[in-house]
């Protein structure tokens, strides 16, 4: 949503700067992504302070000045304006700057004096017609400050990110309502500047109106319209064109611009038909006939189906309800009579139609989120007055307003005690009433501390007590709540095993130097998913993912495309697989990790750290999975393709570690992925933290050099060692691998270090010797492994 700063000030009086307004809206209502001055042609103009001003030695009508334009430099400037004064500030263009008219400022000599810039007049900057003197500025801004920052010059565009639940903010009126509530001002409708003579819109002239029949009541709850005769279609007045251009639109003509003014100004899409091109002089709102054709305003012929609502005349469809108008009744320069439509359409129907036809408009964007049906009479009257003001004409006949009454939603019960519980801080009942009434809510006291709250017609999103309390919180100010409020988790109790497992996994990943990613759980058809989304956000990602690594791999490719090589990401999210017994898929919580590039940041002691390898990935998996469950082991698998380990806990497979195939540039490193089924891991989860005293008895280390076949994984050797060593074994690990002289081909020498310790006494030699002998005997009998002889 683009909003004009100057246009907002026509709805409500405020003294905030664009930057201050951005802060207010972001804190209270919705995020303002950007603030863009529309006079970018003044971006090179700065504030300059004249330090000295004296007569030119060779010309009576010129002045020689010294100008401070910031940065510690002073500029000699020759000026012909009679109003230049030392100590005042003026717009200054340095050498090389380009003025709005395209003139480039150059260093030159004027009557023997060097001029290194230009002090500018209002006309030279496009800010007025005065050219007799330079523009004196009333500002405290320091020299060198950009003019666009020092003063309000031209309009400013606010780029606002409006959430789908707040369609009321898709208009200047809706945003101004929030501003008015915040500063205690009054909201108003801007006055209409009359540019043409016309009769008063409230008094209809004699003649036949265009009757309206609504057959599709579900698709169109309310439809209103009025006929205006005697209009003269032509260019819009400058004030109207500027409004449309300020929000990024293009001025078309006075009638169309007036309807676009209503869309952006009040959030109500409108459509103007050429009344003389409406067949049978009647409007019928109905379902489309199967395969009914219509040529829309973009010149495309579209085939409709019976699920769509159309605005038709006695002969054919003239517009697709809520989406786009038709070419057959388009307003043109020859139009003298129009039928102005203002309606509300079923949001679900509009969205389904828009998706089927593959066309999106500013109108459909608002209709599919919902417009305020109660505002239709007021806005139709305002729009008719505006069209008559800018295009002339007069209303013919009565206003048509077909409304199908629907039961009003019941009021929401609001408990002040419940608000205090959810928000953490109690808010006084009178303050709650003041806050909610400031944005249009109606409150009636049911009992002590309990209110019946009725939402305004433009806030259909507020239907429950929690949503009302959310309104109270944002209006009260999130920054006013205590910083030590305990988090409220209504969806999952804190001691839920899955919740605890996710918390442990997140903590372990962060401690390992990983960054959390939150991609959408959708993938392309190549990912092998069997679950297609009916209404995908994007056709190239229309399937539910079967693995978390599928979406993380896309994040790796995205980072590669932005020249980022060192990447370490994790995600804990849902994966999906078909459930034969149910229509809905079965969902499981998985942990995914991807790493590539350097294993640690460069340092002057190690400017080129090595890349992640398979052992780093394996070790990372062991470390993270240990936070989820016990008895973790990784078994190597021979897949014939990429290196793969199966992660097991108590003999049950719970995940994999493997190398990922991604679209990699030549400079990228190998990519490693880890995926763990968090639900399966929680079945072996820790029952609680275990603590042990620091050992006080000495340990005994035993080193074993074993000749191991290449086909036998080290994990199998470790399994036999641990199973044979008994309860005195404290730790075991490989500290050396050797291939070469003295080791047969197809074998390798693995050196193991075994640490034995008793918690309460010193070990005896015969205890260690007996255990060592048993280990060697079992290794030979089970795996055919013998100790290395040399």
XYZ file of N, CA, C and O in Angstrom, residues 384-463:
320
model
N -19.931 10.690 -6.478
C -20.754 11.394 -7.462
C -20.468 12.893 -7.434
O -20.354 13.547 -8.483
N -20.327 13.447 -6.245
C -19.988 14.864 -6.129
C -18.633 15.159 -6.760
O -18.455 16.194 -7.418
N -17.687 14.272 -6.570
C -16.355 14.496 -7.130
C -16.385 14.451 -8.656
O -15.781 15.302 -9.332
N -17.094 13.467 -9.221
C -17.154 13.370 -10.681
C -17.824 14.602 -11.270
O -17.366 15.167 -12.280
N -18.912 15.061 -10.653
C -19.575 16.274 -11.143
C -18.659 17.480 -11.000
O -18.639 18.382 -11.844
N -17.860 17.507 -9.949
C -16.945 18.635 -9.731
C -15.859 18.689 -10.787
O -15.447 19.775 -11.210
N -15.354 17.537 -11.232
C -14.222 17.535 -12.164
C -14.630 17.275 -13.602
O -13.858 17.540 -14.527
N -15.853 16.724 -13.817
C -16.272 16.404 -15.189
C -17.626 16.994 -15.543
O -18.098 16.818 -16.667
N -18.275 17.683 -14.603
C -19.571 18.273 -14.886
C -20.680 17.234 -14.858
O -20.490 16.084 -14.460
N -21.864 17.630 -15.283
C -22.991 16.715 -15.348
C -23.903 16.837 -14.154
O -23.741 17.704 -13.284
N -24.899 15.939 -14.111
C -25.877 15.934 -13.034
C -26.421 14.528 -12.878
O -26.453 13.740 -13.833
N -26.852 14.194 -11.666
C -27.454 12.887 -11.403
C -28.814 12.813 -12.066
O -29.599 13.761 -12.021
N -29.087 11.670 -12.698
C -30.374 11.435 -13.347
C -31.114 10.347 -12.587
O -30.602 9.229 -12.435
N -32.315 10.633 -12.114
C -33.115 9.625 -11.426
C -32.627 9.378 -10.013
O -31.819 10.114 -9.453
N -33.185 8.314 -9.431
C -32.872 7.973 -8.053
C -31.616 7.115 -7.969
O -31.230 6.433 -8.923
N -31.016 7.135 -6.791
C -29.878 6.259 -6.514
C -30.377 4.840 -6.298
O -31.334 4.616 -5.554
N -29.757 3.884 -6.969
C -30.087 2.469 -6.780
C -29.224 1.916 -5.647
O -28.004 2.083 -5.641
N -29.845 1.236 -4.684
C -29.100 0.633 -3.575
C -29.815 -0.655 -3.184
O -30.828 -0.637 -2.489
N -29.272 -1.789 -3.668
C -29.863 -3.097 -3.397
C -29.040 -3.761 -2.304
O -27.857 -4.056 -2.498
N -29.665 -3.982 -1.163
C -28.956 -4.518 -0.004
C -29.689 -5.739 0.517
O -30.901 -5.707 0.732
N -28.952 -6.817 0.711
C -29.518 -8.041 1.269
C -29.060 -8.138 2.719
O -27.873 -8.347 2.997
N -29.991 -7.950 3.616
C -29.655 -7.900 5.037
C -29.101 -9.244 5.509
O -29.638 -10.303 5.188
N -28.027 -9.164 6.247
C -27.449 -10.346 6.866
C -27.405 -10.118 8.372
O -27.235 -8.976 8.823
N -27.563 -11.178 9.146
C -27.560 -10.978 10.605
C -26.241 -10.382 11.078
O -25.167 -10.798 10.661
N -26.359 -9.373 11.935
C -25.158 -8.734 12.467
C -24.453 -9.676 13.431
O -25.102 -10.432 14.161
N -23.130 -9.695 13.415
C -22.413 -10.563 14.362
C -22.702 -10.145 15.793
O -22.868 -8.953 16.080
N -22.794 -11.097 16.707
C -23.092 -10.742 18.111
C -21.936 -9.969 18.720
O -20.787 -10.090 18.293
N -22.218 -9.148 19.705
C -21.131 -8.416 20.370
C -20.188 -9.387 21.078
O -20.566 -10.494 21.461
N -18.958 -8.945 21.251
C -17.931 -9.756 21.898
C -17.904 -9.422 23.379
O -17.877 -8.243 23.765
N -17.915 -10.445 24.227
C -17.807 -10.219 25.665
C -16.344 -9.970 26.021
O -15.483 -10.795 25.731
N -16.077 -8.847 26.641
C -14.715 -8.485 27.055
C -14.649 -8.415 28.570
O -15.378 -7.649 29.200
N -13.767 -9.229 29.131
C -13.543 -9.217 30.573
C -12.238 -8.464 30.851
O -11.184 -8.818 30.333
N -12.322 -7.454 31.673
C -11.141 -6.664 32.015
C -10.106 -7.534 32.706
O -8.902 -7.381 32.487
N -10.553 -8.488 33.521
C -9.612 -9.395 34.196
C -8.888 -10.284 33.196
O -7.708 -10.589 33.366
N -9.605 -10.699 32.148
C -8.972 -11.527 31.116
C -7.921 -10.728 30.350
O -6.849 -11.244 30.010
N -8.221 -9.459 30.088
C -7.245 -8.601 29.415
C -5.983 -8.465 30.266
O -4.860 -8.534 29.743
N -6.139 -8.300 31.572
C -4.977 -8.189 32.454
C -4.164 -9.477 32.462
O -2.936 -9.459 32.502
N -4.867 -10.637 32.403
C -4.168 -11.915 32.412
C -3.352 -12.113 31.137
O -2.190 -12.526 31.180
N -3.937 -11.797 29.994
C -3.234 -12.002 28.726
C -2.120 -10.991 28.505
O -1.082 -11.319 27.925
N -2.337 -9.763 28.944
C -1.352 -8.712 28.681
C -0.284 -8.617 29.758
O 0.771 -8.028 29.522
N -0.556 -9.171 30.938
C 0.448 -9.125 31.994
C 0.346 -7.903 32.867
O 0.702 -7.953 34.041
N -0.131 -6.804 32.313
C -0.306 -5.567 33.074
C -1.791 -5.205 33.090
O -2.452 -5.251 32.042
N -2.351 -4.830 34.228
C -3.754 -4.405 34.255
C -3.927 -3.034 33.620
O -3.075 -2.155 33.767
N -5.035 -2.857 32.896
C -5.364 -1.563 32.295
C -6.738 -1.162 32.807
O -7.677 -1.966 32.807
N -6.873 0.068 33.220
C -8.101 0.571 33.808
C -9.260 0.484 32.809
O -9.092 0.673 31.602
N -10.461 0.202 33.334
C -11.646 0.062 32.472
C -11.910 1.320 31.662
O -12.252 1.250 30.468
N -11.766 2.479 32.291
C -12.006 3.728 31.561
C -10.999 3.907 30.434
O -11.340 4.410 29.352
N -9.759 3.500 30.659
C -8.739 3.603 29.609
C -9.062 2.648 28.465
O -8.899 2.989 27.298
N -9.538 1.449 28.796
C -9.930 0.497 27.756
C -11.049 1.073 26.902
O -11.023 0.995 25.666
N -12.046 1.669 27.543
C -13.158 2.277 26.799
C -12.644 3.385 25.888
O -13.041 3.491 24.719
N -11.772 4.233 26.404
C -11.246 5.349 25.608
C -10.477 4.842 24.399
O -10.648 5.353 23.281
N -9.635 3.831 24.609
C -8.810 3.313 23.525
C -9.657 2.701 22.417
O -9.467 2.992 21.232
N -10.604 1.853 22.786
C -11.410 1.176 21.776
C -12.342 2.132 21.046
O -12.536 2.027 19.827
N -12.924 3.094 21.779
C -13.818 4.048 21.123
C -13.064 4.958 20.160
O -13.642 5.456 19.190
N -11.775 5.176 20.388
C -11.001 6.055 19.514
C -10.876 5.504 18.104
O -10.614 6.262 17.167
N -11.042 4.184 17.927
C -10.945 3.584 16.591
C -12.269 2.966 16.160
O -12.311 2.084 15.310
N -13.382 3.426 16.781
C -14.698 3.086 16.265
C -15.441 1.968 16.953
O -16.563 1.637 16.538
N -14.894 1.344 17.991
C -15.607 0.273 18.683
C -16.663 0.873 19.618
O -16.483 1.963 20.173
N -17.758 0.125 19.794
C -18.821 0.556 20.698
C -18.841 -0.383 21.904
O -18.798 -1.613 21.733
N -18.874 0.174 23.119
C -18.843 -0.616 24.342
C -20.070 -0.336 25.192
O -20.446 0.827 25.391
N -20.690 -1.420 25.675
C -21.786 -1.320 26.624
C -21.458 -2.215 27.810
O -21.092 -3.384 27.629
N -21.580 -1.661 29.007
C -21.213 -2.408 30.199
C -22.281 -3.439 30.523
O -23.459 -3.128 30.661
N -21.849 -4.692 30.607
C -22.761 -5.782 30.961
C -22.824 -5.952 32.475
O -23.899 -6.136 33.043
N -21.678 -5.926 33.118
C -21.587 -6.020 34.572
C -20.253 -5.416 34.974
O -19.507 -4.916 34.127
N -19.949 -5.466 36.237
C -18.698 -4.882 36.713
C -17.506 -5.589 36.068
O -17.323 -6.791 36.223
N -16.694 -4.825 35.325
C -15.514 -5.388 34.690
C -15.786 -6.204 33.449
O -14.880 -6.865 32.936
N -17.019 -6.166 32.928
C -17.375 -6.934 31.728
C -18.114 -6.013 30.762
O -19.065 -5.312 31.158
N -17.706 -6.022 29.476
C -18.319 -5.171 28.455
C -18.779 -6.020 27.276
O -18.193 -7.062 26.966
N -19.826 -5.556 26.619
C -20.202 -6.057 25.296
C -19.595 -5.107 24.274
O -19.913 -3.914 24.252
N -18.705 -5.636 23.426
C -17.974 -4.816 22.466
C -18.491 -5.117 21.062
O -18.501 -6.276 20.623
N -18.925 -4.075 20.364
C -19.369 -4.200 18.972
C -18.325 -3.574 18.072
O -17.970 -2.405 18.232
N -17.822 -4.379 17.124
C -16.787 -3.895 16.211
C -17.393 -2.967 15.176
O -18.540 -3.154 14.751
N -16.655 -1.967 14.720
C -17.156 -1.118 13.623
C -17.252 -1.914 12.333
O -16.613 -2.963 12.176
N -18.055 -1.443 11.415
C -18.302 -2.197 10.181
C -17.053 -2.412 9.351
O -16.976 -3.353 8.555
N -16.036 -1.557 9.529
C -14.802 -1.712 8.750
C -13.793 -2.647 9.423
O -12.707 -2.841 8.922
N -14.139 -3.217 10.593
C -13.230 -4.121 11.297
C -13.869 -5.505 11.444
O -14.101 -6.006 12.538
N -14.131 -6.153 10.328
C -14.730 -7.493 10.356
C -13.764 -8.540 10.877
O -14.157 -9.683 11.132
N -12.479 -8.184 11.050
C -11.484 -9.148 11.525
C -11.568 -9.362 13.027
O -11.036 -10.345 13.544
N -12.216 -8.460 13.764
C -12.285 -8.568 15.221
C -13.579 -9.282 15.591
O -14.667 -8.687 15.566
N -13.474 -10.568 15.934
C -14.658 -11.375 16.210
C -14.613 -12.078 17.558
O -15.583 -12.714 17.936
